[in-house]
Coordinates of C-alpha atoms and ligand atoms in Angstrom, one line a residue:
X25 CA -4.1 20.1 -11.3
X26 CA -6.0 17.1 -10.0
X27 CA -4.1 13.9 -11.0
X28 CA -5.7 10.7 -12.3
X29 CA -6.1 8.7 -9.1
X30 CA -8.1 11.5 -7.4
X31 CA -10.2 12.0 -10.6
X32 CA -10.9 8.3 -10.7
X33 CA -11.9 8.2 -7.0
X34 CA -14.3 11.1 -7.6
X35 CA -15.8 9.3 -10.6
X36 CA -16.2 6.1 -8.5
X37 CA -18.0 7.9 -5.7
X38 CA -20.3 9.6 -8.2
X39 CA -21.0 6.3 -10.0
X40 CA -21.7 4.4 -6.8
X41 CA -23.9 7.1 -5.2
X42 CA -25.6 8.9 -8.1
X43 CA -26.3 6.3 -10.8
X44 CA -30.0 5.5 -10.9
X45 CA -31.1 8.6 -9.0
X46 CA -33.5 11.2 -10.3
X47 CA -32.5 14.9 -10.1
X48 CA -35.0 16.9 -8.1
X49 CA -33.2 20.3 -7.9
X50 CA -30.1 22.3 -8.7
X51 CA -29.0 24.9 -6.2
X52 CA -26.3 27.3 -7.4
X53 CA -24.2 28.8 -4.5
X54 CA -21.4 30.4 -6.5
X55 CA -22.3 33.6 -8.4
X56 CA -20.0 32.6 -11.2
X57 CA -22.4 29.8 -12.1
X58 CA -25.6 31.8 -12.0
X59 CA -25.8 32.0 -15.7
X60 CA -26.3 28.3 -15.9
X61 CA -29.5 28.3 -13.9
X62 CA -32.0 27.9 -16.8
X63 CA -29.9 25.3 -18.6
X64 CA -29.6 23.2 -15.5
X65 CA -33.3 23.7 -14.6
X66 CA -34.3 21.9 -17.7
X67 CA -32.6 18.8 -16.3
X68 CA -34.8 18.5 -13.2
X69 CA -36.7 15.3 -13.3
X70 CA -34.2 13.5 -15.4
X71 CA -32.4 10.5 -14.0
X72 CA -28.7 9.6 -14.1
X73 CA -28.1 6.3 -15.9
X74 CA -24.4 6.1 -15.8
X75 CA -21.3 8.1 -14.7
X76 CA -18.1 8.1 -16.6
X77 CA -14.9 10.0 -16.7
X78 CA -13.3 11.3 -19.8
X79 CA -9.9 12.5 -18.7
X80 CA -10.8 15.4 -16.4
X81 CA -14.4 15.6 -17.3
X82 CA -17.1 13.9 -15.3
X83 CA -20.0 12.9 -17.5
X84 CA -23.4 12.1 -16.3
X85 CA -25.4 10.1 -18.9
X86 CA -29.0 11.3 -18.4
X87 CA -32.2 9.4 -19.4
X88 CA -33.1 12.2 -21.8
X89 CA -30.1 11.3 -24.0
X90 CA -28.1 14.3 -22.9
X91 CA -24.8 14.4 -21.1
X92 CA -24.2 16.7 -18.1
X93 CA -20.5 17.4 -17.8
X94 CA -18.3 19.2 -15.3
X95 CA -14.7 19.3 -14.2
X96 CA -13.1 20.1 -10.8
X97 CA -10.3 22.6 -10.3
X98 CA -7.2 21.6 -8.2
X99 CA -9.1 22.2 -5.0
X100 CA -12.4 20.7 -6.1
X101 CA -14.1 17.6 -4.9
X102 CA -17.6 16.1 -4.6
X103 CA -19.4 15.4 -1.3
X104 CA -22.5 13.2 -1.1
X105 CA -24.8 12.8 1.9
X106 CA -28.4 12.8 3.1
X107 CA -29.7 16.4 3.3
X108 CA -30.1 16.0 7.1
X109 CA -26.3 15.2 7.5
X110 CA -25.3 18.3 5.5
X111 CA -24.6 20.6 8.4
X112 CA -21.7 22.9 7.6
X113 CA -21.2 21.4 4.1
X114 CA -20.8 24.0 1.4
X115 CA -20.4 23.7 -2.4
X116 CA -20.6 25.8 -5.5
X117 CA -23.4 23.7 -7.0
X118 CA -25.7 21.3 -5.2
X119 CA -27.6 18.6 -7.0
X120 CA -30.5 17.2 -5.0
X121 CA -31.9 13.7 -5.4
X122 CA -35.0 13.9 -3.1
X123 CA -33.5 13.7 0.4
X124 CA -29.9 13.2 -0.8
X125 CA -27.6 15.9 -1.9
X126 CA -24.4 16.0 -4.0
X127 CA -22.2 19.0 -3.2
X128 CA -19.8 20.0 -5.9
X129 CA -16.9 22.3 -4.7
X130 CA -14.4 23.9 -7.1
X131 CA -16.3 23.2 -10.3
X132 CA -14.9 25.0 -13.3
X133 CA -17.7 27.2 -14.7
X134 CA -16.6 26.7 -18.3
X135 CA -16.6 22.9 -17.9
X136 CA -20.3 22.6 -17.1
X137 CA -22.2 21.6 -20.1
X138 CA -25.4 20.0 -21.2
X139 CA -24.4 18.3 -24.4
X140 CA -25.5 15.8 -27.0
X141 CA -23.4 12.7 -27.5
X142 CA -22.1 14.1 -30.7
X143 CA -21.1 17.5 -29.1
X144 CA -19.3 15.6 -26.3
X145 CA -17.4 13.4 -28.7
X146 CA -16.4 16.3 -30.9
X147 CA -15.1 18.2 -27.9
X148 CA -12.9 15.3 -26.9
X149 CA -11.5 14.5 -30.3
X150 CA -7.7 14.0 -30.4
X151 CA -7.5 13.4 -26.7
X152 CA -4.6 11.1 -25.6
X153 CA -5.3 7.6 -24.4
X154 CA -6.1 7.5 -20.7
X155 CA -3.6 5.4 -18.8
X156 CA -6.5 3.4 -17.3
X157 CA -7.9 2.6 -20.7
X158 CA -7.6 -1.0 -21.7
X159 CA -6.2 0.1 -25.0
X160 CA -3.2 1.6 -23.1
X161 CA -1.0 -1.4 -23.8
X162 CA 2.8 -1.8 -23.4
X163 CA 3.0 -1.6 -27.2
X164 CA 1.1 1.7 -27.3
X165 CA 3.3 3.1 -24.5
X166 CA 6.4 2.1 -26.4
X167 CA 5.1 3.7 -29.5
X168 CA 4.3 7.0 -27.9
X169 CA 7.5 7.1 -25.8
X170 CA 9.6 6.5 -28.9
X171 CA 8.3 9.8 -30.3
X172 CA 9.4 11.6 -27.2
X173 CA 12.6 13.5 -26.6
X174 CA 13.9 15.0 -23.4
X175 CA 13.8 13.5 -19.9
X176 CA 11.7 10.9 -18.1
X177 CA 10.2 13.6 -15.9
X178 CA 9.0 15.6 -18.9
X179 CA 7.6 12.4 -20.6
X180 CA 5.7 11.3 -17.5
X181 CA 4.1 14.8 -17.1
X182 CA 3.3 15.2 -20.8
X183 CA -0.5 15.3 -21.1
X184 CA -0.3 14.1 -24.7
X185 CA 1.5 11.0 -23.5
X186 CA 0.0 10.4 -20.0
X187 CA -3.1 12.6 -19.4
X188 CA -3.8 13.0 -15.7
X189 CA -0.2 12.5 -14.5
X190 CA 1.4 15.5 -13.0
X191 CA 4.2 16.5 -10.6
X192 CA 3.3 14.1 -7.8
X193 CA 2.6 10.8 -9.5
X194 CA 5.3 11.3 -12.1
X195 CA 7.9 11.2 -9.2
X196 CA 6.2 8.2 -7.6
X197 CA 6.1 6.3 -10.9
X198 CA 9.8 7.0 -11.6
X199 CA 10.6 5.7 -8.1
X200 CA 8.6 2.6 -8.5
X201 CA 10.4 1.9 -11.8
X202 CA 13.8 2.7 -10.1
X203 CA 14.6 5.2 -12.9
X204 CA 15.9 8.7 -12.2
X205 CA 13.6 11.4 -13.5
X206 CA 16.6 13.0 -15.3
X207 CA 17.3 10.0 -17.4
X208 CA 17.0 10.8 -21.1
X209 CA 14.1 9.0 -22.7
X210 CA 16.4 8.1 -25.6
X211 CA 18.7 6.3 -23.2
X212 CA 16.0 4.0 -21.7
X213 CA 16.4 0.3 -22.4
X214 CA 13.5 -1.9 -23.4
X215 CA 13.4 -3.2 -19.9
X216 CA 13.2 0.3 -18.4
X217 CA 10.4 1.3 -20.7
X218 CA 8.5 -1.8 -19.5
X219 CA 9.3 -1.0 -15.9
X220 CA 7.9 2.5 -16.4
X221 CA 4.7 1.0 -18.0
X222 CA 4.2 -1.3 -15.0
X223 CA 4.9 1.4 -12.5
X224 CA 2.3 3.7 -14.1
X225 CA -0.4 1.1 -13.6
X226 CA 0.7 -0.1 -10.2
X227 CA 1.2 3.4 -8.8
X228 CA -2.2 4.6 -10.0
X229 CA -4.0 1.5 -8.7
X230 CA -2.2 1.6 -5.4
X231 CA -3.2 5.2 -4.9
X232 CA -6.8 4.6 -5.8
X233 CA -7.1 1.6 -3.4
X234 CA -5.6 3.8 -0.7
X235 CA -7.9 6.8 -1.2
X236 CA -5.5 9.1 -3.2
X237 CA -3.7 12.0 -1.6
X238 CA -6.5 14.5 -1.1
X239 CA -7.7 14.5 2.5
X240 CA -11.2 15.9 2.1
X241 CA -13.9 13.5 3.0
X242 CA -16.3 12.6 0.2
X243 CA -19.2 11.3 2.3
X244 CA -20.0 11.0 6.1
X245 CA -17.7 8.5 7.7
X246 CA -15.2 8.5 4.8
X247 CA -12.0 7.1 6.4
X248 CA -10.2 6.2 3.1
X249 CA -9.7 9.5 1.4
X250 CA -6.1 10.8 1.6
X251 CA -4.6 7.5 2.7
X252 CA -2.0 7.4 -0.1
X253 CA -0.5 10.6 1.2
X254 CA 1.2 8.5 4.0
X255 CA 2.6 6.1 1.5
X256 CA 4.4 8.5 -0.8
X257 CA 7.9 7.3 -1.4
X258 CA 9.5 10.5 -2.7
X259 CA 7.2 13.4 -3.5
X260 CA 7.6 16.2 -1.0
X261 CA 10.0 14.1 1.1
X262 CA 13.3 16.0 0.5
X263 CA 15.8 15.2 3.2
X264 CA 13.8 12.3 4.6
X265 CA 14.9 8.7 4.6
X266 CA 14.1 6.6 1.6
X267 CA 11.7 3.9 2.8
X268 CA 13.5 1.3 0.6
X269 CA 17.2 2.0 1.2
X270 CA 17.5 4.7 3.9
X271 CA 19.3 7.2 1.8
X272 CA 18.2 10.9 1.8
X273 CA 15.5 11.7 -0.7
X274 CA 16.7 14.5 -3.0
X275 CA 15.0 17.3 -4.8
X276 CA 16.5 18.0 -8.2
X277 CA 15.6 20.1 -11.1
X278 CA 14.9 18.5 -14.5
X279 CA 14.3 20.7 -17.5
X280 CA 13.1 23.5 -15.2
X281 CA 10.8 21.3 -13.1
X282 CA 11.4 20.1 -9.6
X283 CA 11.5 16.4 -9.1
X284 CA 11.9 14.2 -6.0
X285 CA 13.9 11.0 -6.1
X286 CA 16.2 8.6 -4.3
X287 CA 19.7 8.9 -5.8
X288 CA 20.5 5.5 -4.5
X289 CA 17.5 3.5 -5.7
X290 CA 16.8 5.3 -8.9
X291 CA 19.8 4.4 -10.9
X292 CA 18.0 2.4 -13.5
X293 CA 19.5 -0.9 -12.4
Ligands
LIG1 ZN1 16.3 4.6 -1.8

């Protein structure tokens, strides 16, 4: 799955490039999306007012009051450029804005919708609080964590607790908090809970400002994307030296999931 920093980078690109533009055409390149043709066609000549992200869903607010939604699969990403720069660029769905194009690769067919505000909100009911939401406070975090059993690794990858955090960022967050992923949640001290809360925010923000871990360029001349991949502290680094203490990074199994950690740094002290 795409994790939150990458989703947020895609949202930011779309907001920066597409807000204010008028849609002039949809071109469907993937057969699996052909059935959407007439529904999308109705949106030609509408303008995008605003772009938001609701967990995995990208939502275009259109000037006709409707919401155009879509989500990317794990390999999906957007690419924005002038039509003349598009040589060799593919995509499942292309949204044109006059002489500029947005190429959407890896869009999940079932996620594409043209919805009213009410339909959108109903579909998202009961969704957990996004870790980047202002309402995700230390108190909220403590409250949700206190209902959780099992290990830190399981808690950090629980979509009901932290939507958008998966295998990679859960390990990086645990490292930043200096807590082992196989610590039991019930054994965490107040300080450790707070350290995890801070690590969630700092890890996500650091990744976003460094371009996330996915290397695909999102526009011509994009030099930022994928930059966080070189800063990973533990994920995928089994046997390599810890950047903090020099010990070997270990790969362990926690409740059936693999987790990377530094046995020396992540003792919870
Ligand atoms: Zn270390």
